[in-house]
Coordinates of C-alpha atoms in Angstrom, one line a residue:
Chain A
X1310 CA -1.3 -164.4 44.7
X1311 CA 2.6 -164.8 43.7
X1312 CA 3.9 -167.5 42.7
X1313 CA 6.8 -167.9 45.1
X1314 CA 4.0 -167.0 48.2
X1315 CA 1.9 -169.9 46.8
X1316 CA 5.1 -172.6 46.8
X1317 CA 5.9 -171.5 50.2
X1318 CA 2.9 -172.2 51.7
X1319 CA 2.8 -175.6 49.9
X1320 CA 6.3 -176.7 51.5
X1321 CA 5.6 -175.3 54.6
X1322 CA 2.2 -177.5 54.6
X1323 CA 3.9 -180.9 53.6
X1324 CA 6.6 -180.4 56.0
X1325 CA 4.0 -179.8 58.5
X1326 CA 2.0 -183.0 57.6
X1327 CA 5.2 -184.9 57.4
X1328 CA 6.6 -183.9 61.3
X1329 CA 2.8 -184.6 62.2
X1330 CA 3.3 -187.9 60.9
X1331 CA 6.6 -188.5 62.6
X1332 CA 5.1 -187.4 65.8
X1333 CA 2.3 -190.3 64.8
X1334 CA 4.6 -193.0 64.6
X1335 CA 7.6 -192.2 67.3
X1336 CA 5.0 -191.3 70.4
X1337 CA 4.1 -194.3 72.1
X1338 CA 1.2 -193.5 74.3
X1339 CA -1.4 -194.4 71.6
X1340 CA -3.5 -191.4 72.8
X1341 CA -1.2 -189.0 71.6
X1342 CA -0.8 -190.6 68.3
X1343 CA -3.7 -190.3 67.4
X1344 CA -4.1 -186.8 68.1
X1345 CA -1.0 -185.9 66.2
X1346 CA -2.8 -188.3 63.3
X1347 CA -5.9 -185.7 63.5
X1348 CA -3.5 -183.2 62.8
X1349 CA -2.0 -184.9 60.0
X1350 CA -5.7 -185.1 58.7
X1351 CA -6.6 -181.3 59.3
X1352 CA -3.7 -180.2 57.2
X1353 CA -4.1 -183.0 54.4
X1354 CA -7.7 -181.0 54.2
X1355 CA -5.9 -177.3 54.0
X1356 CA -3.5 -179.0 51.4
X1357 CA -6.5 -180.1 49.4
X1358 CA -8.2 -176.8 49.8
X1359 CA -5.6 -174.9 48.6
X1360 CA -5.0 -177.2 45.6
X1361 CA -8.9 -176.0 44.6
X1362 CA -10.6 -179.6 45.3
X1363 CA -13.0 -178.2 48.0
X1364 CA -15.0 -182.0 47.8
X1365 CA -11.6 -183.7 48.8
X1366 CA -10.9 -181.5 51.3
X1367 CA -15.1 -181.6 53.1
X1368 CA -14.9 -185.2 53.1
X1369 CA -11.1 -185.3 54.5
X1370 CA -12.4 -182.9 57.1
X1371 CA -15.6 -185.0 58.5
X1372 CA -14.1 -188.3 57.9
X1373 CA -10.4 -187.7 58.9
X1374 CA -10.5 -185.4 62.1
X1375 CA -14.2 -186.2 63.6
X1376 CA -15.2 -189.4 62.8
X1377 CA -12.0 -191.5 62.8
X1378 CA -10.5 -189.6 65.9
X1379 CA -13.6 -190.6 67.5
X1380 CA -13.4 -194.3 66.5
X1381 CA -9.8 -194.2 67.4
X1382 CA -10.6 -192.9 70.7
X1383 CA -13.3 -195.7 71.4
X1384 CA -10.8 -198.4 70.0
X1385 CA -8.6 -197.4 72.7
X1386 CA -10.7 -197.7 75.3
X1387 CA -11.7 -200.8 74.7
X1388 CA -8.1 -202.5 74.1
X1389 CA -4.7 -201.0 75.9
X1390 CA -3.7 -197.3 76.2
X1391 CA 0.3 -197.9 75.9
X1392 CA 2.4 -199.5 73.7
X1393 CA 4.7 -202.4 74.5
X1394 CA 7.9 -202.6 73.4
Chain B
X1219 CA 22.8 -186.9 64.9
X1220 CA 20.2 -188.6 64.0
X1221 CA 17.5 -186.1 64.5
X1222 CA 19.3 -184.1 62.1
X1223 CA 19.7 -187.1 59.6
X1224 CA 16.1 -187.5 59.8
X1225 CA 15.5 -183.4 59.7
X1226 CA 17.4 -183.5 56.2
X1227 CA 15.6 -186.4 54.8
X1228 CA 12.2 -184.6 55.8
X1229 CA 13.0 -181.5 53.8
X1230 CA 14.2 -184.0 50.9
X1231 CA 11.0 -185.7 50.8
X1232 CA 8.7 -182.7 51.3
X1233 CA 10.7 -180.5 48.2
X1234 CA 9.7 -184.1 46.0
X1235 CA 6.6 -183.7 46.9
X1236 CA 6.2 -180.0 45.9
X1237 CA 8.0 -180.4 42.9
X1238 CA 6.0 -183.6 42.0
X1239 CA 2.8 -181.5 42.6
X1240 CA 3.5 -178.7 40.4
X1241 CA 4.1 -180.6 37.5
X1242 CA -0.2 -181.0 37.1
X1243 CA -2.2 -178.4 36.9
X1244 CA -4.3 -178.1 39.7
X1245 CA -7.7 -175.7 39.5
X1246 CA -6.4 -174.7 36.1
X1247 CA -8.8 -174.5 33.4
X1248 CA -6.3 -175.1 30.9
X1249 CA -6.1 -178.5 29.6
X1250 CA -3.6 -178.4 27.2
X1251 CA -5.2 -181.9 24.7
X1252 CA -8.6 -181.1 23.5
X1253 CA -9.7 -184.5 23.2
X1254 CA -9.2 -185.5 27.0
X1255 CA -12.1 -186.7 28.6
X1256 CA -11.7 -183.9 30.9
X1257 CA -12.0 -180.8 28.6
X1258 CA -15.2 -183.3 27.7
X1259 CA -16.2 -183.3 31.4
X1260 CA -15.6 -179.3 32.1
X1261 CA -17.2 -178.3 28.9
X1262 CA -20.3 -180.2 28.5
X1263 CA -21.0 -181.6 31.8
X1264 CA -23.0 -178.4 32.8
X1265 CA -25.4 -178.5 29.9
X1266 CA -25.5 -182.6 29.8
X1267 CA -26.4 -182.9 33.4
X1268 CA -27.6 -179.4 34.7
X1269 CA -25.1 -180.3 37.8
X1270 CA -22.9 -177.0 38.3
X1271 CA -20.5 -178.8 40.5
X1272 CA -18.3 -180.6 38.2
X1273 CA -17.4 -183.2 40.7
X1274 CA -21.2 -184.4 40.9
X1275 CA -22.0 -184.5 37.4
X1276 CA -18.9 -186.9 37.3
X1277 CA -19.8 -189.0 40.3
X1278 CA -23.7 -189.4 39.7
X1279 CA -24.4 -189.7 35.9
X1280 CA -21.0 -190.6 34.3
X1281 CA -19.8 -192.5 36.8
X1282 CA -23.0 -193.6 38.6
X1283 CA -22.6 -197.2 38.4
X1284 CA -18.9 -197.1 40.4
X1285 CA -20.6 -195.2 43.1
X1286 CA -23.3 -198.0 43.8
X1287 CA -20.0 -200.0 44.1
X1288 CA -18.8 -197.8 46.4
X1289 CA -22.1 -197.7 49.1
X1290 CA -22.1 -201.8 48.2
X1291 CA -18.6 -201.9 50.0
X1292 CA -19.3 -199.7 52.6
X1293 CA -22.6 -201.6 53.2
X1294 CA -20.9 -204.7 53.2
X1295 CA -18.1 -203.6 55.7
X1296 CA -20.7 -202.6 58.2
X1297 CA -22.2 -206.1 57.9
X1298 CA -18.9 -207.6 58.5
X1299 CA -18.7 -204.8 61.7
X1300 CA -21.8 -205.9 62.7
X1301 CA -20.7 -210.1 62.4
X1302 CA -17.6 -209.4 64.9
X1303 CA -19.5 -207.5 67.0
X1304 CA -22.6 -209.3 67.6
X1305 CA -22.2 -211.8 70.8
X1306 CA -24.7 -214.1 71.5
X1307 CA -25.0 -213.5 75.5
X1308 CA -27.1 -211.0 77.3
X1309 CA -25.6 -207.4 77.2
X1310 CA -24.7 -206.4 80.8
X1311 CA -23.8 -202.6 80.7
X1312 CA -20.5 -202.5 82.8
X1313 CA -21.1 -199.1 84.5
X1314 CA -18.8 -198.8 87.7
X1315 CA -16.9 -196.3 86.9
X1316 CA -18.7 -194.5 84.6
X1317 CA -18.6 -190.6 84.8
X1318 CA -21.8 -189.1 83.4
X1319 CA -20.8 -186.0 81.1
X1320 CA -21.4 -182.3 82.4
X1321 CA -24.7 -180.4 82.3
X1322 CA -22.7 -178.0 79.9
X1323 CA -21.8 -180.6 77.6
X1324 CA -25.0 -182.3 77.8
X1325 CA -27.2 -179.0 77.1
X1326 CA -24.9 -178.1 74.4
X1327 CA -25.2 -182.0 73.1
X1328 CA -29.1 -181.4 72.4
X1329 CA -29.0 -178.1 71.2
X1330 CA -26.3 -179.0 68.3
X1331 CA -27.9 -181.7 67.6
X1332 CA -30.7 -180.7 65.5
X1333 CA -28.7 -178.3 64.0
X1334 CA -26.1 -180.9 62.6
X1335 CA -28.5 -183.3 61.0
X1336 CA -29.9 -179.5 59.6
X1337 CA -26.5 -178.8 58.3
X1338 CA -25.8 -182.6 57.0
X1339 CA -29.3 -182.0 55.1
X1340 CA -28.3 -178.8 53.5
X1341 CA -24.9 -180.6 52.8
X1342 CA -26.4 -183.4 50.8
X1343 CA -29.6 -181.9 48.8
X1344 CA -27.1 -178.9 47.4
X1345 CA -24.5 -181.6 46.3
X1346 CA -24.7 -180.7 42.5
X1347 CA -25.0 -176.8 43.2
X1348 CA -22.2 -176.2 46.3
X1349 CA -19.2 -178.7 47.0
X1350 CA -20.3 -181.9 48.8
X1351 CA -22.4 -184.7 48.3
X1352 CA -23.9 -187.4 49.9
X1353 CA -21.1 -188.9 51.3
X1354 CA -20.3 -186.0 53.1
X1355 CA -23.6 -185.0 54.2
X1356 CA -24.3 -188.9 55.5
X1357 CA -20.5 -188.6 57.4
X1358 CA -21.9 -185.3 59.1
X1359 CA -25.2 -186.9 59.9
X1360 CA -23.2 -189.8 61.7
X1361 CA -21.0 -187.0 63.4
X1362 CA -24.6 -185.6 65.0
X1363 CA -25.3 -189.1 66.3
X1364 CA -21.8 -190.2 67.7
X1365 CA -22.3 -186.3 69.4
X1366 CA -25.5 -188.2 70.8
X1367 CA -23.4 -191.2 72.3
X1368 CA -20.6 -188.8 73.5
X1369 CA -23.1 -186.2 75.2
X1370 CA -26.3 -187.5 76.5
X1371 CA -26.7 -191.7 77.5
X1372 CA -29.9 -191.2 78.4
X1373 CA -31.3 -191.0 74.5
X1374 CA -31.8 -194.2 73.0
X1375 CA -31.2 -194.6 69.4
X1376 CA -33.7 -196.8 67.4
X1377 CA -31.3 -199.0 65.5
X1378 CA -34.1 -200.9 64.1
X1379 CA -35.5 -198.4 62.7
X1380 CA -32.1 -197.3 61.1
X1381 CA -31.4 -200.2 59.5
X1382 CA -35.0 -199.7 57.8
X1383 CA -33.9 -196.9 56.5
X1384 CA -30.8 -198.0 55.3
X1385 CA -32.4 -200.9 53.7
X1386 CA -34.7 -198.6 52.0
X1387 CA -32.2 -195.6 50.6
X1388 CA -30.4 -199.0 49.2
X1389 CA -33.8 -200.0 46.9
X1390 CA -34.6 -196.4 46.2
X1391 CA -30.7 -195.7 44.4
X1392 CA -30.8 -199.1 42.9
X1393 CA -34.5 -198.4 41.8
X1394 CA -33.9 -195.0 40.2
X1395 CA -31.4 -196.9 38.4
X1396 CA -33.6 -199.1 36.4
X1397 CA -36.5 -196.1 36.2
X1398 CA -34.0 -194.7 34.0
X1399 CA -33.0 -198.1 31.9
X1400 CA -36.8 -198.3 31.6
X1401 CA -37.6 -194.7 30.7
X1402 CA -34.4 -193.6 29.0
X1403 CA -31.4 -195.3 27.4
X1404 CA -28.8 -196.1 30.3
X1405 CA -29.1 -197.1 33.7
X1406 CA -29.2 -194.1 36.1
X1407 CA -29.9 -191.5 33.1
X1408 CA -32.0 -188.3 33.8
X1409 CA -35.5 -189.0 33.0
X1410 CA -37.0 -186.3 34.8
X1411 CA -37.6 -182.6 33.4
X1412 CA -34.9 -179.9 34.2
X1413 CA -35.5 -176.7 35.7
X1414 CA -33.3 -173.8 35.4
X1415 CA -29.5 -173.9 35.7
X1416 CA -28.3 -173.2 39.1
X1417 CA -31.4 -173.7 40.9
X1418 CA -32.2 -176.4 43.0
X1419 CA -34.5 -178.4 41.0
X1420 CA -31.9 -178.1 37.9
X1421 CA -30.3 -181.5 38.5
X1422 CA -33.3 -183.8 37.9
X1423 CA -32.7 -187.0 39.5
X1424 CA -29.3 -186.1 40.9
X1425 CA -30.7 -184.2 44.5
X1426 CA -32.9 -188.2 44.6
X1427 CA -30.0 -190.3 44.4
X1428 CA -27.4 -187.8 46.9
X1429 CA -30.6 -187.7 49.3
X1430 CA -30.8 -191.8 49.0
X1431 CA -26.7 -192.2 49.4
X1432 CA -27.0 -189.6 52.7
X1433 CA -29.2 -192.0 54.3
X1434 CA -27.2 -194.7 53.7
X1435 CA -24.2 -193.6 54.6
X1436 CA -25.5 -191.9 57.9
X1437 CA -27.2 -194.8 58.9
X1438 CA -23.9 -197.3 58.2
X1439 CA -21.9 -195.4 59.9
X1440 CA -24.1 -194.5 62.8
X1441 CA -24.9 -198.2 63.0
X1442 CA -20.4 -198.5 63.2
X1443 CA -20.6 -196.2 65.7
X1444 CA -23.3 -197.9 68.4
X1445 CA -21.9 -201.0 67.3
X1446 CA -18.5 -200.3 68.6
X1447 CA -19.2 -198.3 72.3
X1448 CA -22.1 -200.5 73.2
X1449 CA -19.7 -203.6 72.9
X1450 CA -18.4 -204.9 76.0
X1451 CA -14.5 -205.7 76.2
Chain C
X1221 CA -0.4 -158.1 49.2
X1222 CA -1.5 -157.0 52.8
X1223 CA -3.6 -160.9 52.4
X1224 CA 0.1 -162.6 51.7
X1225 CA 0.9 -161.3 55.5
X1226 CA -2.0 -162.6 57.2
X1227 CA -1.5 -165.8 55.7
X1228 CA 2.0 -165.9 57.1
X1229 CA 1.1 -165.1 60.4
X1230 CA -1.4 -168.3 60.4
X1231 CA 0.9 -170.2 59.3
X1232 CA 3.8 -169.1 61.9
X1233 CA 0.9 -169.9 64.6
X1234 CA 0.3 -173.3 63.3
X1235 CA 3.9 -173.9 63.9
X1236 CA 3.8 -172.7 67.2
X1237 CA 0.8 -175.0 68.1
X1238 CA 2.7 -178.0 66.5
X1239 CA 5.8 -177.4 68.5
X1240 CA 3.1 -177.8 71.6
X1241 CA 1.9 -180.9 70.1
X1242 CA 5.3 -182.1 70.0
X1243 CA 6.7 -181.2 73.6
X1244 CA 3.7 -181.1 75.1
X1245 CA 4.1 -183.8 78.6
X1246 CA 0.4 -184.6 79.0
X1247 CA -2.0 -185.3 76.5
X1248 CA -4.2 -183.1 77.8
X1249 CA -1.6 -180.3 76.3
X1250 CA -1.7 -181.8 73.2
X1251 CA -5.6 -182.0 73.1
X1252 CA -5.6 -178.2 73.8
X1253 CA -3.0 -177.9 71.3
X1254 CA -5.0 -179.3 68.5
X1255 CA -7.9 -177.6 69.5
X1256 CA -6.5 -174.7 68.8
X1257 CA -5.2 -175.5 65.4
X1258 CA -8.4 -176.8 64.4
X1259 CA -10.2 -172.8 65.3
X1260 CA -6.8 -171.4 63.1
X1261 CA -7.6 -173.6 60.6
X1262 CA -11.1 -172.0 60.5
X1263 CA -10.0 -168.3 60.4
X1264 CA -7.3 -169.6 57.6
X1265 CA -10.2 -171.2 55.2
X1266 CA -12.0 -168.2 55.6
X1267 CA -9.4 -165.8 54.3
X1268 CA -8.2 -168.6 51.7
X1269 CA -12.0 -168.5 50.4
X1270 CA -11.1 -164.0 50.0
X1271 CA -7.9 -164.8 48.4
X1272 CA -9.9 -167.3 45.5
X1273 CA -12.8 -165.4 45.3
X1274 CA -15.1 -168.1 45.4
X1275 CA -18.2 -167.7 47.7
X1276 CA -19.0 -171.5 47.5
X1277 CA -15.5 -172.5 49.6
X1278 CA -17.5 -171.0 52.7
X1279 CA -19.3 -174.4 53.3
X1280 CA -15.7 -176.1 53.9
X1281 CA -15.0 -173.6 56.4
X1282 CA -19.1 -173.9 57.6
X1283 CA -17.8 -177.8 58.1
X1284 CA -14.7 -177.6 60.3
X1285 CA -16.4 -174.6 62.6
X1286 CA -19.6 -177.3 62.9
X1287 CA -17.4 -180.9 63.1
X1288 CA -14.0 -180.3 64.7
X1289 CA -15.5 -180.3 68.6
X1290 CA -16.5 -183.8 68.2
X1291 CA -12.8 -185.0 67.7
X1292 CA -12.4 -182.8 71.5
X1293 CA -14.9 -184.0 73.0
X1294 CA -14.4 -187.4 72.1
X1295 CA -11.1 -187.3 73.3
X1296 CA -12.0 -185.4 76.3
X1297 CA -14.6 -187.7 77.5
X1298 CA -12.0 -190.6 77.4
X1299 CA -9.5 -188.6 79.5
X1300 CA -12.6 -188.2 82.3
X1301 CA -12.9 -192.1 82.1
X1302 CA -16.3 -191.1 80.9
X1303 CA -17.3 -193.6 77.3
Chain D
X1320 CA -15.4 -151.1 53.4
X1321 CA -12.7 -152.7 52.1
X1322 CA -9.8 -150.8 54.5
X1323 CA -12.1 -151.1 57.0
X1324 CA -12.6 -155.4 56.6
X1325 CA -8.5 -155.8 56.4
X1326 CA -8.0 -153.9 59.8
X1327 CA -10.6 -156.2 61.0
X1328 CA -8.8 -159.3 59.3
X1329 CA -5.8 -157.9 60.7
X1330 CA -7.0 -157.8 64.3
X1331 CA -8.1 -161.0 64.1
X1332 CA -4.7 -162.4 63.0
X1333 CA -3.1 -161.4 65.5
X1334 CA -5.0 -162.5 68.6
X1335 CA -4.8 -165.7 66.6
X1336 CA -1.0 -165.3 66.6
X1337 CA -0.9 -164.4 70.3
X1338 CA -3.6 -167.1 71.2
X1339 CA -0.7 -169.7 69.7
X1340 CA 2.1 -167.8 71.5
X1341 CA 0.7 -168.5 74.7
X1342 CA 0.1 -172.2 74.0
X1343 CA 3.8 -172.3 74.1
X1344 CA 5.4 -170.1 76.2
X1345 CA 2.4 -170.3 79.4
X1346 CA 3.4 -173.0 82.0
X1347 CA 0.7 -175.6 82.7
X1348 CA -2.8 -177.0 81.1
X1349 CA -4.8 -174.7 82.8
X1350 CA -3.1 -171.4 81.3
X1351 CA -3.2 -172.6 77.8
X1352 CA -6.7 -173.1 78.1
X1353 CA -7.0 -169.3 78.9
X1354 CA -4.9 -168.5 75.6
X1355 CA -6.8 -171.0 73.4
X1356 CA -9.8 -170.6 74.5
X1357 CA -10.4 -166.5 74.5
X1358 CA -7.9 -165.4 72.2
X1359 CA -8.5 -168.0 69.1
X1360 CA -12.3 -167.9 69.2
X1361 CA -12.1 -163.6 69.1
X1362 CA -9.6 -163.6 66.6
X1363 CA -11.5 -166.2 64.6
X1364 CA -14.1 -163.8 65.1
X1365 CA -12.9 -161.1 63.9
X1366 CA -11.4 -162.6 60.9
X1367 CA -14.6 -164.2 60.1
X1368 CA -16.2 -160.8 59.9
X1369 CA -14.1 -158.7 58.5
X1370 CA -14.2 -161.5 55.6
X1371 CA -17.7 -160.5 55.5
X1372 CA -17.1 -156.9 55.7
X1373 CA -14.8 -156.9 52.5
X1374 CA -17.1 -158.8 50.5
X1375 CA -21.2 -157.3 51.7
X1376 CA -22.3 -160.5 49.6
X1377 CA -20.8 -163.1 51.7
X1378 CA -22.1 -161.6 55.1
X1379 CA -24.9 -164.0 56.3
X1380 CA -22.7 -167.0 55.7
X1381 CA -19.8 -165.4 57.9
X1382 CA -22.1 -164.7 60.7
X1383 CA -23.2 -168.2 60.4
X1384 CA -19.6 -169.8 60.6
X1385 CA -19.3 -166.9 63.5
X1386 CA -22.0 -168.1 65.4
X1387 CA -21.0 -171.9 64.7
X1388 CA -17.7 -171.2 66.4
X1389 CA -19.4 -169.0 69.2
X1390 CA -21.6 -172.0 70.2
X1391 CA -19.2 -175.3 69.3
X1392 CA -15.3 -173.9 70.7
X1393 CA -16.1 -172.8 74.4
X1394 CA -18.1 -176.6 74.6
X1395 CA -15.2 -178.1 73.8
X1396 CA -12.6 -176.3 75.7
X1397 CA -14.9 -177.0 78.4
X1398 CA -14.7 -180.8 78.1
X1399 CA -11.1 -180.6 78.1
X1400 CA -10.7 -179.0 81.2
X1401 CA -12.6 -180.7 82.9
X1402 CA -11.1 -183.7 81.5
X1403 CA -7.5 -182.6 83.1
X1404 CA -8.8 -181.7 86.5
X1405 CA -10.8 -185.4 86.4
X1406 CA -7.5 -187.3 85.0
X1407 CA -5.5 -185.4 88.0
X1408 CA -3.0 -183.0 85.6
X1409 CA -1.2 -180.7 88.4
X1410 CA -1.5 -177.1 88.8
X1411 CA 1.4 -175.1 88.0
X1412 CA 3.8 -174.5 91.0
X1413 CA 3.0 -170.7 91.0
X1414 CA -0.5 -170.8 91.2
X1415 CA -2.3 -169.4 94.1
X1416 CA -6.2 -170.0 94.4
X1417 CA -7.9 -173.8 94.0
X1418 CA -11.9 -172.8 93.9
X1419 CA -12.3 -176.6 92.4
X1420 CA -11.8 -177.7 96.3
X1421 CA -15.2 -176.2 97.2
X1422 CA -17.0 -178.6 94.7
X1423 CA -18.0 -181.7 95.9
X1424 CA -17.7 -183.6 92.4
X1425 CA -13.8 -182.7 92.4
X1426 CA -13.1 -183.0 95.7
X1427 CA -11.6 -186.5 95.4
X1428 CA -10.2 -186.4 92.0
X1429 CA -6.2 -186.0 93.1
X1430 CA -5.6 -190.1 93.7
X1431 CA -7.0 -190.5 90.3

């Protein structure tokens, strides 16, 4: 692959990460945070994937997007679903 | 005006961090100082340790003794779980509202889940041949059971039985350990014969101690897991 | 060369989904939206593992198609008032 | 083979790419169900196996990540709309037909 291809898709992942992030901290339903913090996660794990550490990026994937959504998720439900200001 | 403050200070941050990243060589094999541990590691680790996954000749054999550090914190954060959660009254399950899940979901819930715990299996016993490991195999066993939770209420899981086998995966690492202080030279070292590279049985004691750390982990978290939903507010 | 074009298509479509994810007005949208990301990521580690040439990156890709329901369903079940 | 795995590929990119199109541009949940639903998981498989077209070695493990996303995406897309007819999401102004009426375990779900 070129080399300016490869660069491309690296910025265009980090910025990607970085508006999910955003999106993590400005929304404040907590529900929606935490999706857009799953989708921080799933490109953390292309980003690692594509910088050749396939270990990184298998324990990023089950850890970051199922599991912790899923503890998240249960967190919520237990406590408040909107944030006060 | 200030989303477009914040929309330059984005692409600011992001170029640093691409420029930051290209500085190291990433999936390169050239290492430019030939007496870095890594040119060590990438070298020699395939004939030292028969592991063809780089990664798990680092974390088990060189490294071993950090990684019991590692399950030792993750065991003692689900104690601490499991202190906070415990209450001393009689559970009453609070189900007014309840909805029970769909007969979809629920059929589709046992099916998968078999084939998970299959998949977590394959996961950790190839950690030193594919990329993966124990920690990742025990993470997707817990997945398979929080599917359980999520699906079907009706199963019961044994969580007696789990912590049994958490208890047991923990004497089994830490006992391979000294086996190989008492047969070889250094804790954790590979005492048993080695078959042929790249074959399952090539690792000697390494597809022992990734089975051992997949229980563990699966259990821990599963026990996180059953902890948190069956706790009343 | 033909590879370089798929991989800019995926990544236009992830765009797409995140602009969802962003304007979406009900977190259902935004559930669908990330359930679709999560199937593009799939396709995406698929061709990356072509582009590398390594048949071992398969079992990343074997782990997102197995895992990233649970994150769905999980979600979805709170939205039913159902865990 | 090899032309014959990149039109595949090809095929499969762009129902993906349509499949995210319509998650913008349709108008409420229930429509971009339809276009994330169908059109990723036939486009994921078709990229999937034209992967394993251009490289004969890889096949079995394609048709196992195939088959994964056969049985695991339509579960899940299931469980979410369900989810927004349960937490009351409103149809689209536009639509015509409501078959959830007939079904007694939706019936009451508007006052949600």
């Amino acid at each position: 692959m070129e080399e300016s291809l490869e660069q491309i898709l690296e910025l265009s992942l980090t910025l990607l990460m970085l508006g999910g992030a955003v999106c993590a901290c400005v929304f404040k339903d907590l529900l929606n945070a935490v999706i857009a913090a799953a989708f921080v996660s799933l490109m953390a794990a292309i980003l690692f994937y594509f910088l050749q550490a396939p270990d990184v990026a298998m324990a990023e994937a089950s850890i970051g997007a199922a599991l912790t959504t899923a503890i998240f998720v249960i967190a919520i439900k237990k406590t408040k679903r909107v944030e006060e200001e | 005006m200030r989303i477009l403050i914040s929309c330059v200070l984005l692409v600011i941050l992001s170029l640093g961090l691409v420029f930051a990243l290209e500085q190291a060589p990433f999936g390169s094999n050239q290492i430019d100082n030939a007496d870095k541990p890594g040119r060590f590691y990438l070298n020699q680790g395939m004939e030292k340790t028969g592991a063809a996954n780089v990664v798990t000749s680092v974390v088990v054999t060189y490294r071993g003794f950090d990684t019991l550090g590692e399950v030792t914190i993750l065991f003692i954060a689900a104690i601490g779980l499991g202190a906070v959660f415990h209450s001393r009254k009689k559970v009453k399950r609070y189900e007014k509202e309840k909805q029970s899940a769909s007969l979809i979901l629920q059929t589709g819930c046992r099916f998968l889940f078999p084939l998970i715990v299959l998949f977590g299996t394959y996961v950790f016993i190839h950690g030193h041949l594919s990329p993966g490991g124990g920690f990742q195999g025990g993470v997707i066993i817990a997945s398979a059971f929080l599917l359980l939770f999520l699906g079907c209420e009706e199963k019961k899981i044994p969580m007696k039985s789990m912590n049994t086998v958490e208890s047991l995966a923990g004497i089994i690492f830490v006992g391979i350990g000294l086996a190989g202080l008492y047969w070889g030279e250094s804790f954790l070292e590979n005492f048993l014969p080695r078959g042929m590279d790249y074959m399952l049985l090539s690792g000697g004691v390494i597809p022992i101690i990734y089975i051992a750390i997949g229980f563990k982990v699966g259990a821990e978290l599963a026990g996180i897991v059953a902890g948190l939903i069956e706790r009343n507010p | 060369m033909i590879v370089s074009i798929f991989l800019l298509v995926i990544g236009a479509a992830i765009v797409l989904c995140l602009i969802r994810l962003i304007k979406g007005p009900t977190a259902t949208d935004r559930a669908v939206a990330l359930d679709t990301v999560t199937t593009v990521t799939t396709a995406l580690l698929v061709i990356l593992a072509l582009v590398f040439k390594r048949y071992i990156y398969l079992d990343v890709a074997l782990v997102y198609a197995v895992l990233m329901f649970i994150g769905s369903v999980a979600i979805a079940r709170f939205l039913e008032k159902g865990i | 083979m090899h032309i014959a795995g990149m039109i595949a590929i090809g095929i499969g990119v762009l129902f993906l790419f349509l499949g995210s199109f319509g998650i913008v541009r349709l108008p409420d949940v229930y429509n971009r169900l339809q276009a994330g639903t169908k059109c990723t998981t036939f486009g994921c498989l078709f990229a999937v196996l034209g992967v394993g077209i251009v490289e004969p070695a890889w096949f079995w493990k394609a048709l196992l990540v195939s088959l994964f996303v056969l049985l695991t995406n339509p579960i899940s897309n299931h469980a979410l709309g369900r989810a927004a007819k349960k937490s009351g999401v409103p149809l689209w102004d536009g639509s015509v037909v409501d078959k959830s009426r007939d079904f007694p375990s939706y019936a009451n779900t508007e006052k949600l």
